[in-house]
Amino acid sequence: MESFQTTEDNWDAKLYDIKHSFVSKYGNSLVELLNPQQGEKILDLGCGTGDLANKLYESGVEIVGVDKSQNMVEQATRKYSQIQFKVQDATNLDYNNEFDAVFSNATLHWVQPAIQALHAIYKSLKQGGRFVAEFGGKGNVQTITDEIILQIKEAGFEFNKKQFPWFYPSIAEYSTLMEEAGFRVTFAQHFDRPTPLDGVNGLKNWIEMFGNHLFDGIPDHTRDEIVTNVENNLKGILYKDGNWIADYKRIRVIGVK
Ligand code: BEZ
């Protein structure tokens, strides 16, 4: 999940579960890469509403889920009261040499500075422990974000790079940071994962859920016009057979302490 957004908690955890549950569904294959072993102690970093933490729990590991969003942690706790969930910031984890693995799905593109999070992850792991993560990589959803930024400018507003809330590194860039934090990088992959966004309003819903910061300082009615323009201009490229297909690009990494 991806709730290391800002200092303020603007995640709607219930809406997230209703409209964006695909995020944890895609995470199932990352669990295979993690290859959890019974009895291992694993940290789910950016646990969101807890679905993957629960999958890990059911596979027999001792799991702790952390997320920066209190709303997400409360929803996760409501759904899976048998699991310990906590509010924690990825750049400032409160653990030392505790985990056999740190697992993170669809979160780390929200986290900056990345190196600070990598130091915190490294510190949380036992010697020999592994860090297994997937998140947005270089070029992720760029067709969508380029068009939003273009339409913001066309509407007469400035777009400051600081409003772009994501970090989408190449595997070269991220592996270098991992090595700087002390990891031995044993696996790194960058791949396209075209992602269907449900129904005719899929793109609008996605922008509403995840892209709010791009519109900071823009009045609601202008924002709505911009989103409509984005939909119109991208329809020929990203809309197929009744679904929007977002141009997700992922990176996957494994690092060993
Ligand atoms: C992602 O998982 O790549 C992502 C999700 C929401 C906003 C930006 C990126």
mmCIF file with all atom_site columns, N, CA and C in Angstrom, residues 217-242:
data_model
loop_
_atom_site.group_PDB
_atom_site.id
_atom_site.type_symbol
_atom_site.label_atom_id
_atom_site.label_alt_id
_atom_site.label_comp_id
_atom_site.label_asym_id
_atom_site.label_entity_id
_atom_site.label_seq_id
_atom_site.pdbx_PDB_ins_code
_atom_site.Cartn_x
_atom_site.Cartn_y
_atom_site.Cartn_z
_atom_site.occupancy
_atom_site.B_iso_or_equiv
_atom_site.pdbx_formal_charge
_atom_site.auth_seq_id
_atom_site.auth_comp_id
_atom_site.auth_asym_id
_atom_site.auth_atom_id
_atom_site.pdbx_PDB_model_num
ATOM 1  N N  . GLY A 1 217 ? -3.651  24.336 -4.133  1.00 0.00 ? 217 GLY A N  1
ATOM 2  C CA . GLY A 1 217 ? -3.819  25.755 -4.466  1.00 0.00 ? 217 GLY A CA 1
ATOM 3  C C  . GLY A 1 217 ? -4.755  25.991 -5.648  1.00 0.00 ? 217 GLY A C  1
ATOM 4  N N  . ILE A 1 218 ? -5.320  24.942 -6.202  1.00 0.00 ? 218 ILE A N  1
ATOM 5  C CA . ILE A 1 218 ? -6.228  25.099 -7.358  1.00 0.00 ? 218 ILE A CA 1
ATOM 6  C C  . ILE A 1 218 ? -7.671  24.926 -6.880  1.00 0.00 ? 218 ILE A C  1
ATOM 7  N N  . PRO A 1 219 ? -8.551  25.881 -7.192  1.00 0.00 ? 219 PRO A N  1
ATOM 8  C CA . PRO A 1 219 ? -9.940  25.772 -6.720  1.00 0.00 ? 219 PRO A CA 1
ATOM 9  C C  . PRO A 1 219 ? -10.626 24.511 -7.264  1.00 0.00 ? 219 PRO A C  1
ATOM 10 N N  . ASP A 1 220 ? -11.587 24.006 -6.482  1.00 0.00 ? 220 ASP A N  1
ATOM 11 C CA . ASP A 1 220 ? -12.235 22.728 -6.822  1.00 0.00 ? 220 ASP A CA 1
ATOM 12 C C  . ASP A 1 220 ? -12.825 22.704 -8.231  1.00 0.00 ? 220 ASP A C  1
ATOM 13 N N  . HIS A 1 221 ? -13.516 23.809 -8.617  1.00 0.00 ? 221 HIS A N  1
ATOM 14 C CA . HIS A 1 221 ? -14.176 23.767 -9.928  1.00 0.00 ? 221 HIS A CA 1
ATOM 15 C C  . HIS A 1 221 ? -13.141 23.694 -11.064 1.00 0.00 ? 221 HIS A C  1
ATOM 16 N N  . THR A 1 222 ? -11.989 24.373 -10.898 1.00 0.00 ? 222 THR A N  1
ATOM 17 C CA . THR A 1 222 ? -10.939 24.312 -11.930 1.00 0.00 ? 222 THR A CA 1
ATOM 18 C C  . THR A 1 222 ? -10.326 22.915 -11.958 1.00 0.00 ? 222 THR A C  1
ATOM 19 N N  . ARG A 1 223 ? -10.143 22.388 -10.777 1.00 0.00 ? 223 ARG A N  1
ATOM 20 C CA . ARG A 1 223 ? -9.613  21.033 -10.654 1.00 0.00 ? 223 ARG A CA 1
ATOM 21 C C  . ARG A 1 223 ? -10.496 20.041 -11.435 1.00 0.00 ? 223 ARG A C  1
ATOM 22 N N  . ASP A 1 224 ? -11.819 20.184 -11.260 1.00 0.00 ? 224 ASP A N  1
ATOM 23 C CA . ASP A 1 224 ? -12.739 19.278 -11.966 1.00 0.00 ? 224 ASP A CA 1
ATOM 24 C C  . ASP A 1 224 ? -12.607 19.437 -13.482 1.00 0.00 ? 224 ASP A C  1
ATOM 25 N N  . GLU A 1 225 ? -12.451 20.696 -13.921 1.00 0.00 ? 225 GLU A N  1
ATOM 26 C CA . GLU A 1 225 ? -12.283 20.923 -15.367 1.00 0.00 ? 225 GLU A CA 1
ATOM 27 C C  . GLU A 1 225 ? -10.981 20.281 -15.873 1.00 0.00 ? 225 GLU A C  1
ATOM 28 N N  . ILE A 1 226 ? -9.943  20.433 -15.063 1.00 0.00 ? 226 ILE A N  1
ATOM 29 C CA . ILE A 1 226 ? -8.643  19.854 -15.462 1.00 0.00 ? 226 ILE A CA 1
ATOM 30 C C  . ILE A 1 226 ? -8.773  18.330 -15.592 1.00 0.00 ? 226 ILE A C  1
ATOM 31 N N  . VAL A 1 227 ? -9.432  17.720 -14.616 1.00 0.00 ? 227 VAL A N  1
ATOM 32 C CA . VAL A 1 227 ? -9.579  16.257 -14.646 1.00 0.00 ? 227 VAL A CA 1
ATOM 33 C C  . VAL A 1 227 ? -10.389 15.821 -15.883 1.00 0.00 ? 227 VAL A C  1
ATOM 34 N N  . THR A 1 228 ? -11.433 16.593 -16.198 1.00 0.00 ? 228 THR A N  1
ATOM 35 C CA . THR A 1 228 ? -12.222 16.265 -17.403 1.00 0.00 ? 228 THR A CA 1
ATOM 36 C C  . THR A 1 228 ? -11.356 16.371 -18.654 1.00 0.00 ? 228 THR A C  1
ATOM 37 N N  . ASN A 1 229 ? -10.534 17.433 -18.733 1.00 0.00 ? 229 ASN A N  1
ATOM 38 C CA . ASN A 1 229 ? -9.640  17.568 -19.899 1.00 0.00 ? 229 ASN A CA 1
ATOM 39 C C  . ASN A 1 229 ? -8.664  16.396 -19.982 1.00 0.00 ? 229 ASN A C  1
ATOM 40 N N  . VAL A 1 230 ? -8.141  16.001 -18.815 1.00 0.00 ? 230 VAL A N  1
ATOM 41 C CA . VAL A 1 230 ? -7.200  14.872 -18.782 1.00 0.00 ? 230 VAL A CA 1
ATOM 42 C C  . VAL A 1 230 ? -7.900  13.618 -19.309 1.00 0.00 ? 230 VAL A C  1
ATOM 43 N N  . GLU A 1 231 ? -9.124  13.392 -18.847 1.00 0.00 ? 231 GLU A N  1
ATOM 44 C CA . GLU A 1 231 ? -9.869  12.210 -19.315 1.00 0.00 ? 231 GLU A CA 1
ATOM 45 C C  . GLU A 1 231 ? -10.057 12.271 -20.829 1.00 0.00 ? 231 GLU A C  1
ATOM 46 N N  . ASN A 1 232 ? -10.487 13.443 -21.323 1.00 0.00 ? 232 ASN A N  1
ATOM 47 C CA . ASN A 1 232 ? -10.737 13.561 -22.766 1.00 0.00 ? 232 ASN A CA 1
ATOM 48 C C  . ASN A 1 232 ? -9.468  13.302 -23.567 1.00 0.00 ? 232 ASN A C  1
ATOM 49 N N  . ASN A 1 233 ? -8.352  13.864 -23.096 1.00 0.00 ? 233 ASN A N  1
ATOM 50 C CA . ASN A 1 233 ? -7.117  13.750 -23.882 1.00 0.00 ? 233 ASN A CA 1
ATOM 51 C C  . ASN A 1 233 ? -6.486  12.368 -23.794 1.00 0.00 ? 233 ASN A C  1
ATOM 52 N N  . LEU A 1 234 ? -6.766  11.646 -22.717 1.00 0.00 ? 234 LEU A N  1
ATOM 53 C CA . LEU A 1 234 ? -6.127  10.329 -22.572 1.00 0.00 ? 234 LEU A CA 1
ATOM 54 C C  . LEU A 1 234 ? -7.023  9.171  -23.026 1.00 0.00 ? 234 LEU A C  1
ATOM 55 N N  . LYS A 1 235 ? -8.268  9.495  -23.327 1.00 0.00 ? 235 LYS A N  1
ATOM 56 C CA . LYS A 1 235 ? -9.223  8.425  -23.668 1.00 0.00 ? 235 LYS A CA 1
ATOM 57 C C  . LYS A 1 235 ? -8.705  7.552  -24.825 1.00 0.00 ? 235 LYS A C  1
ATOM 58 N N  . GLY A 1 236 ? -8.153  8.204  -25.852 1.00 0.00 ? 236 GLY A N  1
ATOM 59 C CA . GLY A 1 236 ? -7.661  7.436  -27.008 1.00 0.00 ? 236 GLY A CA 1
ATOM 60 C C  . GLY A 1 236 ? -6.440  6.590  -26.687 1.00 0.00 ? 236 GLY A C  1
ATOM 61 N N  . ILE A 1 237 ? -5.770  6.890  -25.582 1.00 0.00 ? 237 ILE A N  1
ATOM 62 C CA . ILE A 1 237 ? -4.517  6.184  -25.272 1.00 0.00 ? 237 ILE A CA 1
ATOM 63 C C  . ILE A 1 237 ? -4.712  5.138  -24.174 1.00 0.00 ? 237 ILE A C  1
ATOM 64 N N  . LEU A 1 238 ? -5.459  5.486  -23.150 1.00 0.00 ? 238 LEU A N  1
ATOM 65 C CA . LEU A 1 238 ? -5.497  4.617  -21.960 1.00 0.00 ? 238 LEU A CA 1
ATOM 66 C C  . LEU A 1 238 ? -6.865  3.979  -21.688 1.00 0.00 ? 238 LEU A C  1
ATOM 67 N N  . TYR A 1 239 ? -7.848  4.226  -22.540 1.00 0.00 ? 239 TYR A N  1
ATOM 68 C CA . TYR A 1 239 ? -9.185  3.673  -22.278 1.00 0.00 ? 239 TYR A CA 1
ATOM 69 C C  . TYR A 1 239 ? -9.476  2.567  -23.290 1.00 0.00 ? 239 TYR A C  1
ATOM 70 N N  . LYS A 1 240 ? -9.683  1.353  -22.766 1.00 0.00 ? 240 LYS A N  1
ATOM 71 C CA . LYS A 1 240 ? -9.926  0.222  -23.685 1.00 0.00 ? 240 LYS A CA 1
ATOM 72 C C  . LYS A 1 240 ? -11.024 -0.674 -23.136 1.00 0.00 ? 240 LYS A C  1
ATOM 73 N N  . ASP A 1 241 ? -12.014 -0.978 -23.970 1.00 0.00 ? 241 ASP A N  1
ATOM 74 C CA . ASP A 1 241 ? -13.085 -1.928 -23.616 1.00 0.00 ? 241 ASP A CA 1
ATOM 75 C C  . ASP A 1 241 ? -13.739 -1.600 -22.268 1.00 0.00 ? 241 ASP A C  1
ATOM 76 N N  . GLY A 1 242 ? -14.038 -0.328 -22.042 1.00 0.00 ? 242 GLY A N  1
ATOM 77 C CA . GLY A 1 242 ? -14.775 0.045  -20.826 1.00 0.00 ? 242 GLY A CA 1
ATOM 78 C C  . GLY A 1 242 ? -13.933 0.204  -19.583 1.00 0.00 ? 242 GLY A C  1
#
